[in-house]
XYZ file of C-alpha atoms in Angstrom:
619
model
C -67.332 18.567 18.660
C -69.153 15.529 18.732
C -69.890 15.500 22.242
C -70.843 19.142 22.217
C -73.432 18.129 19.156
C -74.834 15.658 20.934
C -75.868 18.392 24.037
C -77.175 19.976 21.338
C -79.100 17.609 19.735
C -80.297 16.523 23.512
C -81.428 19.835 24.419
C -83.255 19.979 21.363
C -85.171 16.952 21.644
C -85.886 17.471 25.598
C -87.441 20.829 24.215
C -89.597 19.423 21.573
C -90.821 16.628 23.935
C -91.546 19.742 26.569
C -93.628 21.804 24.099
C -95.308 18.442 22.985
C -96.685 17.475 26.798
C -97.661 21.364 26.709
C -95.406 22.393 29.500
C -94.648 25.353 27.751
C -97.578 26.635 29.595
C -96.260 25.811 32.699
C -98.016 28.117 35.339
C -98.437 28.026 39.574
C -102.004 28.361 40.905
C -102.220 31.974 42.880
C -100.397 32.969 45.560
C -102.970 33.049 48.323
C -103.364 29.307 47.738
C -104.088 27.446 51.460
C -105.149 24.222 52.646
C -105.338 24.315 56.015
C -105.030 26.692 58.982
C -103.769 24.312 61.875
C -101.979 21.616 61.855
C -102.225 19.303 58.642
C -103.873 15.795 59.247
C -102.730 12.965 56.749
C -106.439 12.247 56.356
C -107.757 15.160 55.328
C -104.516 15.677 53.073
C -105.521 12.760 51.509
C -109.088 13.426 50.797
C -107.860 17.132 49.278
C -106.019 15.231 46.545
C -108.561 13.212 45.553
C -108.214 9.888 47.182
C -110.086 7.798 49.876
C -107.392 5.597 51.884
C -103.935 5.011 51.707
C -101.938 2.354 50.146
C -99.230 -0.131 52.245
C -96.726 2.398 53.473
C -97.603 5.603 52.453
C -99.351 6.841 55.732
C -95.913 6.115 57.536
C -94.184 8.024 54.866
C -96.204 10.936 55.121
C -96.619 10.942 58.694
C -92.920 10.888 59.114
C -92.198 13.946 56.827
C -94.682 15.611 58.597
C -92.910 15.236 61.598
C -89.417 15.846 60.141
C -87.832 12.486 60.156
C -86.005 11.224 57.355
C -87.272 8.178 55.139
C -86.377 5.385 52.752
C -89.435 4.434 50.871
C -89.067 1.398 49.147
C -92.392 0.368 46.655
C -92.814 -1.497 43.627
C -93.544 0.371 40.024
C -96.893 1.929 40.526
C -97.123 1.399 44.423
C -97.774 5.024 44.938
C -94.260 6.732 46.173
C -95.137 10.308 44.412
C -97.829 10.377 46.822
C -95.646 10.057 50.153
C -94.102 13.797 48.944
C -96.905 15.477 47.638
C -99.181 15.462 50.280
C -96.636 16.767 53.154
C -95.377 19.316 50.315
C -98.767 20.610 50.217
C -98.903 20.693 53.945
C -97.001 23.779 54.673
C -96.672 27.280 52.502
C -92.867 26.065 52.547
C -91.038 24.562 49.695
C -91.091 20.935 48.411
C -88.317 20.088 46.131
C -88.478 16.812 44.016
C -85.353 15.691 42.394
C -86.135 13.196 39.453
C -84.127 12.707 36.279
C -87.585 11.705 34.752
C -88.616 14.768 32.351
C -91.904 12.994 31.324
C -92.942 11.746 34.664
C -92.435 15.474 36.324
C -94.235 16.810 33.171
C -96.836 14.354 34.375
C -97.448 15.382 37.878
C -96.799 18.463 37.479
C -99.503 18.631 35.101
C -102.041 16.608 36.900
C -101.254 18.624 40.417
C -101.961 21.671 38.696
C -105.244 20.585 37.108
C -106.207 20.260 40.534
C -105.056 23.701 41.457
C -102.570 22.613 43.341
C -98.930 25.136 43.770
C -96.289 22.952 41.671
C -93.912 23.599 39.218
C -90.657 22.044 37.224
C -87.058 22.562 36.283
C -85.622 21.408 33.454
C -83.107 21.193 30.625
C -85.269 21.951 27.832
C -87.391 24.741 28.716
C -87.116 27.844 26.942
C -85.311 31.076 28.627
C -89.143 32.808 28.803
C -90.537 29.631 31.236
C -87.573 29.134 32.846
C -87.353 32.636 34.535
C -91.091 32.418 35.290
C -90.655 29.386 36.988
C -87.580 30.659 39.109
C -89.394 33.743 39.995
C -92.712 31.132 41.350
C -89.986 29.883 43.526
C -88.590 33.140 44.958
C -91.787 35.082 45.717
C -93.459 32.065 47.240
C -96.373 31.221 44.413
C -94.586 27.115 44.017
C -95.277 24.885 46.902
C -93.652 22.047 44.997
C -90.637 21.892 42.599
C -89.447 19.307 40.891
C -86.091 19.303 38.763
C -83.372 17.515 37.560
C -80.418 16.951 39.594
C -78.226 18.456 37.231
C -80.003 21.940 38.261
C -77.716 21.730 41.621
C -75.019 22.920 39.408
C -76.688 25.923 38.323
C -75.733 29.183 40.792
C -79.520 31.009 39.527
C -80.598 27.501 40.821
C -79.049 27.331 43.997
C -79.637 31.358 45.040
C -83.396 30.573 43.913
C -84.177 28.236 46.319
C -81.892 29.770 48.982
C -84.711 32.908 49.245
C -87.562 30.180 50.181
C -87.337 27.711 53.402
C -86.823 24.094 51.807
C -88.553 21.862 54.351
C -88.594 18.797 52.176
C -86.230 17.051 49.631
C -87.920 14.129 48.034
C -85.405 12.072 45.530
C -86.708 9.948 43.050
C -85.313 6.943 41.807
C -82.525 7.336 44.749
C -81.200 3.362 43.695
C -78.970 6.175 41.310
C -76.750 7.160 43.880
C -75.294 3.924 43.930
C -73.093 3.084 42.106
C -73.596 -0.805 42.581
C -77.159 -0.013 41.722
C -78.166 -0.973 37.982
C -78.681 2.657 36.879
C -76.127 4.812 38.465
C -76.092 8.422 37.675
C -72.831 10.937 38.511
C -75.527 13.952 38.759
C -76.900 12.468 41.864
C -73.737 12.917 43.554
C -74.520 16.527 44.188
C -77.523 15.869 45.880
C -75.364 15.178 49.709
C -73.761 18.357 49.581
C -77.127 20.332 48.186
C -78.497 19.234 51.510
C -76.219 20.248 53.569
C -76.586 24.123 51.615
C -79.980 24.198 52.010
C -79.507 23.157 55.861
C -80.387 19.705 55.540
C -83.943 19.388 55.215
C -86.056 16.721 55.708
C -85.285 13.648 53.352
C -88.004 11.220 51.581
C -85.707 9.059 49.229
C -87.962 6.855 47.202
C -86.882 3.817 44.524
C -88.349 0.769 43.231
C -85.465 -1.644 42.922
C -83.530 -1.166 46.049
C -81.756 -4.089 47.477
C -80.601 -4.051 50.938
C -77.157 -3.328 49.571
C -77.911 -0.649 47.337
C -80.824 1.074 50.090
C -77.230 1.283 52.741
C -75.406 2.843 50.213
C -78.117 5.022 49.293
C -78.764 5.971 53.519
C -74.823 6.687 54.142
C -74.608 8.764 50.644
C -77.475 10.888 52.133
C -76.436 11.191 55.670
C -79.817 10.051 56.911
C -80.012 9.559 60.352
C -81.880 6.824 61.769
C -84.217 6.944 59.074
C -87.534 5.464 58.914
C -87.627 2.331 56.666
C -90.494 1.323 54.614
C -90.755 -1.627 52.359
C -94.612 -2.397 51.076
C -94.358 -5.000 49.498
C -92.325 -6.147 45.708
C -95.124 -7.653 44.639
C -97.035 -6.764 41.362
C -100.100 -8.987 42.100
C -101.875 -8.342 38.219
C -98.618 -9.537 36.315
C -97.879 -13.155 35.383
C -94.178 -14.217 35.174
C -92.945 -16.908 32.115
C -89.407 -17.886 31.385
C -89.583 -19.796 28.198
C -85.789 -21.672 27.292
C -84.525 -22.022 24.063
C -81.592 -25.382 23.620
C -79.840 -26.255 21.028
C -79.681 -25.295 16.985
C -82.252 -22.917 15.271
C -82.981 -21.423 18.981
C -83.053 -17.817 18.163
C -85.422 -19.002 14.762
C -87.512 -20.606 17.224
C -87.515 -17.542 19.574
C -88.080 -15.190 16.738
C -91.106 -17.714 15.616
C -92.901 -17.505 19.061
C -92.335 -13.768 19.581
C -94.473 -13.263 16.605
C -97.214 -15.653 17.634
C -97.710 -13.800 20.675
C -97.119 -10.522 19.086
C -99.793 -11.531 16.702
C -102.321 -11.755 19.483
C -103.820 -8.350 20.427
C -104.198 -9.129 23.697
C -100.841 -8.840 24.336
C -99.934 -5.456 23.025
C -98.984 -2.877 23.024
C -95.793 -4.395 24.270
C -92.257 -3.720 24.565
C -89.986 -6.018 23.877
C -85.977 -5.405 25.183
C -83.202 -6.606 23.605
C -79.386 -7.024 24.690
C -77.401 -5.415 21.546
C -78.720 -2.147 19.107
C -78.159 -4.870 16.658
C -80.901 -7.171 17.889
C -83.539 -4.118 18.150
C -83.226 -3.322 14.590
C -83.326 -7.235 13.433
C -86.393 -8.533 15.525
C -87.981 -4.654 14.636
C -88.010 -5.388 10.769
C -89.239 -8.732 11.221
C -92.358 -7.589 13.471
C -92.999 -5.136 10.657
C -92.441 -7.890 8.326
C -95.707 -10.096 9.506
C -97.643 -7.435 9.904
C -96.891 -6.076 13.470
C -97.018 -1.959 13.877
C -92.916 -2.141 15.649
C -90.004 0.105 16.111
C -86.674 0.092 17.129
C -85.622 2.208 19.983
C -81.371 2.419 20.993
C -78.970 4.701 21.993
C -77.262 4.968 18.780
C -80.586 6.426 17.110
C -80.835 10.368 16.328
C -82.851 11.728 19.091
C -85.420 12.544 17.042
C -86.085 9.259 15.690
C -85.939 8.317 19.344
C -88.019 10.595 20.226
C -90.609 10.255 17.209
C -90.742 6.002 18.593
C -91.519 7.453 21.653
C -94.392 9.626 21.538
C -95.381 6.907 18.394
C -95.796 4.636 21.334
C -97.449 6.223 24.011
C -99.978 7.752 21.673
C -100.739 4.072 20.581
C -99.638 4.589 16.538
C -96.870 2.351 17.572
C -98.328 -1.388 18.926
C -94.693 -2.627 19.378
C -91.558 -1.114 20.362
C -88.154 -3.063 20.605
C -85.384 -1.374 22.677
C -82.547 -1.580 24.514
C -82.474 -0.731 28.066
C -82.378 3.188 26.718
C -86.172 2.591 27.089
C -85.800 2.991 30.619
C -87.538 5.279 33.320
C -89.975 7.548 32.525
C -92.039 5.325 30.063
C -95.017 5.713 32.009
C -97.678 4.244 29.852
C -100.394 2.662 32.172
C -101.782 -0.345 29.423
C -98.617 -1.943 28.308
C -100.143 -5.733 28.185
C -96.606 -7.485 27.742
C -93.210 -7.009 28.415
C -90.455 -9.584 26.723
C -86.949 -9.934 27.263
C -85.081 -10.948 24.334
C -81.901 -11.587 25.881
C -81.280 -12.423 29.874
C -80.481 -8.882 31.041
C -77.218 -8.101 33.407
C -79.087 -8.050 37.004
C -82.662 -9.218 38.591
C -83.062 -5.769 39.666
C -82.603 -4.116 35.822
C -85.137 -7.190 34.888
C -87.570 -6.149 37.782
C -87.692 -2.707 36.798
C -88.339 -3.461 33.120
C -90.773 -6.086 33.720
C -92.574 -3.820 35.847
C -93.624 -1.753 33.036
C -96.838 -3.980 32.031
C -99.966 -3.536 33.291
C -99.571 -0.468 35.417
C -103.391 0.149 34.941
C -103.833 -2.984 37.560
C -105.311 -5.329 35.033
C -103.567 -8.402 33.572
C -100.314 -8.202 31.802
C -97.364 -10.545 30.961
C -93.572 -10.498 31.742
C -92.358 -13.219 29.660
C -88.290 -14.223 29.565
C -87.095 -15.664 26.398
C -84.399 -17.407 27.681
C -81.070 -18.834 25.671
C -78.080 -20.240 27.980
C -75.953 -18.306 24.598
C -76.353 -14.840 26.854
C -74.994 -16.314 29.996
C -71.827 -15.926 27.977
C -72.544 -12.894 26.478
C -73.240 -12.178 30.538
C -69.642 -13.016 31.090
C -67.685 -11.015 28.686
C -69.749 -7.876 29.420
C -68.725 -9.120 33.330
C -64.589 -9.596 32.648
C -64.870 -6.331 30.132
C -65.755 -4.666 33.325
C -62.972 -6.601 35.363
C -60.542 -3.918 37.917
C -57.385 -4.894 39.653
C -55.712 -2.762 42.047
C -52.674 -2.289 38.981
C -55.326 -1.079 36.629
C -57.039 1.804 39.121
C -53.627 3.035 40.063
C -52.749 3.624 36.283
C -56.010 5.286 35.767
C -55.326 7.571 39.341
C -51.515 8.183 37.940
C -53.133 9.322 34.543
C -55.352 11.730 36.338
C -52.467 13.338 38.870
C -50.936 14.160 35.401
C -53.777 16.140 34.791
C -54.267 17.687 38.122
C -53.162 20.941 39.496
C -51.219 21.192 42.804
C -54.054 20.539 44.710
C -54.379 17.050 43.261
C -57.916 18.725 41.587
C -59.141 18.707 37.734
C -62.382 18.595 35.549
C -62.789 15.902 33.578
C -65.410 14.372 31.413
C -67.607 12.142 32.454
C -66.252 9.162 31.119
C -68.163 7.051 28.778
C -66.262 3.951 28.897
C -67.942 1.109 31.462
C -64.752 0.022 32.602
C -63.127 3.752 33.320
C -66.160 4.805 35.506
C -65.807 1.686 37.438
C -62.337 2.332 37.749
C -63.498 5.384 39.007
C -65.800 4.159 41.787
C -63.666 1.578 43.042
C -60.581 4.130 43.450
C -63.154 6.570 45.896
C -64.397 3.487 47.549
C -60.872 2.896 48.066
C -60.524 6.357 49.630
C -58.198 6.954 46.649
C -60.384 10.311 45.126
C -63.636 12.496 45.915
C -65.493 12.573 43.102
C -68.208 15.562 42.631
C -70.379 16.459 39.709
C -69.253 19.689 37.758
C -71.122 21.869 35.238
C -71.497 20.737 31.609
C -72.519 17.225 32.991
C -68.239 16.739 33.827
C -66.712 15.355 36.816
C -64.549 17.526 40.035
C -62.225 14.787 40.708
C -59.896 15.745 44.318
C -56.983 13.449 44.520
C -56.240 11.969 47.957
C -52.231 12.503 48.805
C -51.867 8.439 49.398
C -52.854 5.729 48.206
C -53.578 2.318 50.860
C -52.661 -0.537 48.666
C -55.005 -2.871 51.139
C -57.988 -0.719 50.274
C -57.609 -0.087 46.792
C -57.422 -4.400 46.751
C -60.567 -4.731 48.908
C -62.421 -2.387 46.843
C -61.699 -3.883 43.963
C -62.598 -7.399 45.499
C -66.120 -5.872 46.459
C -66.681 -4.300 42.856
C -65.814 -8.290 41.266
C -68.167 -10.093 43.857
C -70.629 -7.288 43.244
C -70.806 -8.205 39.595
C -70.620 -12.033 39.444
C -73.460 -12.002 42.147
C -75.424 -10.232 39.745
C -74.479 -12.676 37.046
C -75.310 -15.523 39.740
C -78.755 -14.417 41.047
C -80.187 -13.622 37.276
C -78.897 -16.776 35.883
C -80.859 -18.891 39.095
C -84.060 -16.987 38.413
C -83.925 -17.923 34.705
C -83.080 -21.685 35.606
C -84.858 -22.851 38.934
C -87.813 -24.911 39.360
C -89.150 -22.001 42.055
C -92.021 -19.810 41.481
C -91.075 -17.078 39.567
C -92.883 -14.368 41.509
C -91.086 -15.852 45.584
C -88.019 -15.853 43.469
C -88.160 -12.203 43.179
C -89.920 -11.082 46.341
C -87.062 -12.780 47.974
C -84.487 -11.162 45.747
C -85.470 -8.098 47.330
C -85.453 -9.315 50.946
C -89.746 -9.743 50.667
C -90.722 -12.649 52.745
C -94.456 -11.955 52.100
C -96.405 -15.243 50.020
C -97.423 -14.461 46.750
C -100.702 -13.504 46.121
C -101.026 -13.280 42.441
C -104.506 -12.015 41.016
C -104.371 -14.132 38.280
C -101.986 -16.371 36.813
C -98.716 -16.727 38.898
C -96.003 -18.039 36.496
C -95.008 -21.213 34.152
C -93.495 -23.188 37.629
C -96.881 -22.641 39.231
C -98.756 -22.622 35.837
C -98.091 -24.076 32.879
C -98.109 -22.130 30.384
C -100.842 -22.950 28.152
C -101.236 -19.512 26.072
C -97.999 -20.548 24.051
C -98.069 -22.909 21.664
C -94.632 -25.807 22.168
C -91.631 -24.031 20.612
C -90.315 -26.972 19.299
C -93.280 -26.839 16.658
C -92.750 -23.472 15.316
C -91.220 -22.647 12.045
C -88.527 -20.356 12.132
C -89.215 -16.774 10.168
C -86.863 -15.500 7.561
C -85.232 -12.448 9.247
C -85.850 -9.339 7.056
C -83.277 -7.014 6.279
C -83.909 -3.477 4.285
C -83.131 -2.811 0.539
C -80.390 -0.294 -0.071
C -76.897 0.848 1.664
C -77.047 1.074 5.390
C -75.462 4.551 5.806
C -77.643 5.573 8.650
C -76.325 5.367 12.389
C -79.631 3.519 13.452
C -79.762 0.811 10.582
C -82.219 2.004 8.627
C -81.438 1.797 4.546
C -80.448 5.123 3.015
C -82.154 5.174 0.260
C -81.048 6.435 -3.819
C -83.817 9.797 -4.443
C -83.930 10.856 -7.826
C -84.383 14.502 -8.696
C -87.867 14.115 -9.282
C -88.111 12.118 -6.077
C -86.322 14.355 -3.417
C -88.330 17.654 -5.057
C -91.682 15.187 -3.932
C -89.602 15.186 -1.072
C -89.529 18.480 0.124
C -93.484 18.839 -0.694
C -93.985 16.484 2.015
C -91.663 18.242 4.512
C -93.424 21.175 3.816
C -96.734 19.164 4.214
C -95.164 17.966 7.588
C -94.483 20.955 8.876
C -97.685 22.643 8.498
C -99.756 19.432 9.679
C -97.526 19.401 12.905
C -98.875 22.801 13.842
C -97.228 23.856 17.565
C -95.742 20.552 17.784
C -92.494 19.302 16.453
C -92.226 17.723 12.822
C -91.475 14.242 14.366
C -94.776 13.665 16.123
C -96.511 13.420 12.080
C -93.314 11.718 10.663
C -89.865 11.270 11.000
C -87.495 12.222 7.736
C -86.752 8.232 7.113
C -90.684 7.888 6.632
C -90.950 10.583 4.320
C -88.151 9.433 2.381
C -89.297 5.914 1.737
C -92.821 7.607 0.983
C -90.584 9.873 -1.655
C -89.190 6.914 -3.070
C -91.830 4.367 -3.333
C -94.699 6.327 -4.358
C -97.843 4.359 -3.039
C -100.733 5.175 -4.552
C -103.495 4.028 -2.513
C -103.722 3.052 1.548
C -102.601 -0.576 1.857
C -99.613 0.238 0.151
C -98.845 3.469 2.180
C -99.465 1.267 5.321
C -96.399 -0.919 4.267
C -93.812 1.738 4.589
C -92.014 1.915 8.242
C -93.329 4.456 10.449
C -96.447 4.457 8.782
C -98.788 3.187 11.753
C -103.063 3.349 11.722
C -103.398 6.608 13.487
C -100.946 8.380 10.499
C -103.350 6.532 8.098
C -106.244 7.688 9.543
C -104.875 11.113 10.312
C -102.828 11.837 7.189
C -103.362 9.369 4.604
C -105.386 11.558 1.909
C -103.410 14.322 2.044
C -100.394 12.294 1.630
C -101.441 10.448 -1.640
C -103.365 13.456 -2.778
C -99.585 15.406 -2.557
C -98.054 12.165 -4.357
C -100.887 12.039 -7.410
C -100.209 15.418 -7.978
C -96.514 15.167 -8.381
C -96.432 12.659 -11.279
């Protein structure tokens, strides 16, 4: 029940966020659309989107799809990858597909390609029956030059006999560091992207990711099947970003972290900013005592209702929100170009997941901060999470025993994907081992096909690689945080980059000191502040006592919301905690309607009469 809620609940979100970004509207330019009538130049296809030269590496990318060779494109946040696809997808009357598990960044291009009249379209969980049969009927009569969907839609049969009427010329994947499962973000779904290929008679592959190491980029070439593919790397560096690791010693370190957060926070020259934190806890802690000096925050974790995730969300990237404090579930897709600062709260698990992350300042190419806030306390933390995830060869062959149980005479079953870290490495070390085939299956499970033996000698070795995988993770983020280096060679060597740096600005505090922070050592510690009432809700926030009188107020202002939000869901004015603490605290004029959480400047501007005009006339 609770898992089939929470599909539910998904679904519903995804489709609110859809209808907010307007991509209910979805719709293909005409059918007789043409760019060229002999052969397609990258230079002109270039200067029909819009743009006047290349950047490092995309000319090779789009001069090798043209010519049907296979490519691993390898560019930092921002570099330009989407445009390596898009311009040989435009080439040809044949069909593009773009596999992303991104909803808001192919809402994004799929909305800015169209503006320019250009053939694309988009897949996903989310859309409504109407849109979704428009959009599969784009792709069988020819109108949709580019698709992009989620790689879940490989399950679907409509799906898979849509595509199967056009000639698919060109499979771009997105984010393909997700077929590993070494990499930092791996994703099961991906897995049916090899034999997809193969069905649509393997097409020409562009498989694009910002985090790649030379580790994860093999694994990513032999999961494909690319042949001799050709290998691009522009360049790791983010020139307009300055790196800082600031370490806290000793007692009253995370008072004197909390202190110096808010100084900088303080500063609006470093917002908006995100700020990412190691445990839900921590979000909802260093949240409430942003809020509590006078910093628009929110918390943002996995354990939130989607809609309160959501509501943070689109809080954010319509600037109502200046702060937001998550956990890594703020991951890809945040695509919101003026983020001045990014801070890490804790030391996160690999250089790659802190790459990524960090990456998410200043994608608007002018000055922005990735600052570390580092405590040797989370190199332990580091280690538990490390010997949590611990295999040995006894463990994998109980797990494989438990699933033979399970399996018909064919050594196959359908199981769910499993949610437990340690299982689904168990998992990838036994098919590394040769020990199972794993395949995704519909309703986001697993095909698992047992092998008939077991080689004790592989299932050992694989479990060797999957320990040394880890602690050199472990090892290579806890040198970045501690060396004497620059900051920014650090990481361009991290990702096999020999290039020098060439910062536009500052570099980092070993290069230069940082003089924008005042001494942390001279900071008084804040008193953390923690909300009035019983804590029933999953996400932290108080649940609050409503008299009669109160919850009839109430459900005036739900009825207010809903008719304020117009088209667009109920979240995007308020979310129901808001209303409730409005409900119970009665303000009665602005300042005091600005204390309450969730209430941000834009609601104030936006809102605020009508709200304390609804509250007066209660009583």
């Amino acid at each position: 029940m609770t898992l089939a809620r929470n599909k539910v609940q998904s679904e519903e979100s995804a489709q609110a966020m859809l209808a907010l970004q307007g991509l209910e509207d979805l719709d293909a330019p005409a059918e007789d659309y043409r760019l060229f009538d002999g052969e397609p130049e990258p230079d002109a296809l270039l200067a029909h989107l819009g743009y006047s030269e290349f950047r490092p590496g995309q000319r090779e990318a789009v001069e090798a799809a043209l010519s049907g060779r296979d490519a691993l494109v390898v560019m930092p946040t921002g570099g330009g990858k989407s445009l390596c696809y898009q311009l040989p997808g435009l080439a040809t009357s044949d069909l593009t597909i773009v596999v992303s598990p991104l909803i808001a960044l192919m809402s994004d291009q799929v909305r800015r390609l169209n503006r320019g009249g250009h053939p694309a379209t988009m897949l996903a969980s989310g859309l409504s029956d109407e849109v979704t049969r428009d959009v599969l009927e784009q792709i069988r009569d020819g109108r949709a030059r580019i698709l992009y969907c989620s790689p879940e839609r490989f399950g679907s049969t409509v799906f898979l006999n849509a595509i199967a009427e056009r000639k698919v010329d060109l499979m771009a994947i997105d984010e393909a560091h997700c077929l590993s499962e070494w990499g930092h973000d791996f994703r099961p779904d991906y897995l049916r992207l090899p034999r997809a290929l193969e069905r649509l008679g393997r097409p020409t592959v562009i498989a694009c990711t910002a985090t790649a190491t030379e580790a994860v980029a093999d694994e990513v070439r032999t999961r494909l099947g690319m042949s001799d593919p050709l290998m691009i790397r522009s360049g790791f560096d983010r020139p307009n970003l300055s790196f800082d690791i600031v370490p806290f010693e000793g007692d009253g370190s995370k008072g004197r972290k909390l202190a110096l957060l808010i100084h900088a926070l303080s500063d609006p020259e470093n917002r908006p900013a995100i700020v990412y934190c190691g445990t839900r806890r921590d979000t909802e802690e260093v949240a409430e005592t942003l809020r509590g000096d006078g910093i628009v925050a929110g918390a943002y974790h996995a354990g939130m209702d989607p809609d309160e995730r959501a509501s943070a969300q689109h809080r954010f990237m319509e600037q109502d929100l200046e702060v937001v404090v998550a956990t890594n579930a703020f991951g890809m897709g945040i695509d919101k170009e003026n983020v001045r600062s990014v801070w890490h709260w804790a030391i996160p698990t690999s250089v790659e997941a802190y790459y990524q992350e960090a990456g998410r300042a200043g994608r608007d190419d002018l000055p922005a901060r990735a600052v570390l806030l580092a405590m040797r306390a989370d190199l332990g933390r580091l280690i538990r999470f490390i010997e949590q995830r611990e295999v040995d060869p006894e463990a994998v062959l109980a797990q494989l025993r438990h699933l033979r149980e399970q399996a018909g005479p064919g050594g196959e079953l359908i199981t769910e994907n499993p949610r437990d870290e340690r299982e689904r490495v168990r998992l990838a070390v036994a098919e590394r081992a040769g020990a199972l085939r794993l395949d995704p299956a519909p309703g986001g499970r697993l095909s698992v096909t047992l092998a008939s033996s077991v080689s004790s000698t592989e299932l050992a070795a694989a479990c060797r690689v999957a320990s040394d995988r880890a602690w050199n993770s472990y090892h290579a983020i806890k040198a970045f945080a501690w060396s004497d280096d620059c900051r920014r060679r650090s990481l361009l060597r991290h990702f096999g980059d020999l290039s020098e740096p060439e910062p536009t600005g500052r570099c980092c505090d070993i290069c230069n000191p940082i003089d924008w922070l005042p001494d942390p050592a001279t900071l008084s510690p804040p008193k953390t502040r923690r909300g009035k009432g019983k804590t029933g809700r999953r996400n932290g926030a108080p649940t609050l006592d409503l008299s009669e009188s109160d919850i009839r107020l109430l459900e005036e202002l739900k009825a207010w919301r809903m008719a304020a939000a117009g088209e667009k869901p109920a979240y995007t004015v308020a979310n129901n905690a808001t209303l409730e603490a409005i409900a119970a605290t009665r303000p009665g004029d602005e300042p005091a309607l600005a204390e309450i959480r969730g209430v941000g400047p834009a609601f104030i501007e936006r809102h605020a009469e009508n709200v304390l005009e609804i509250i007066s006339s209660a009583g």
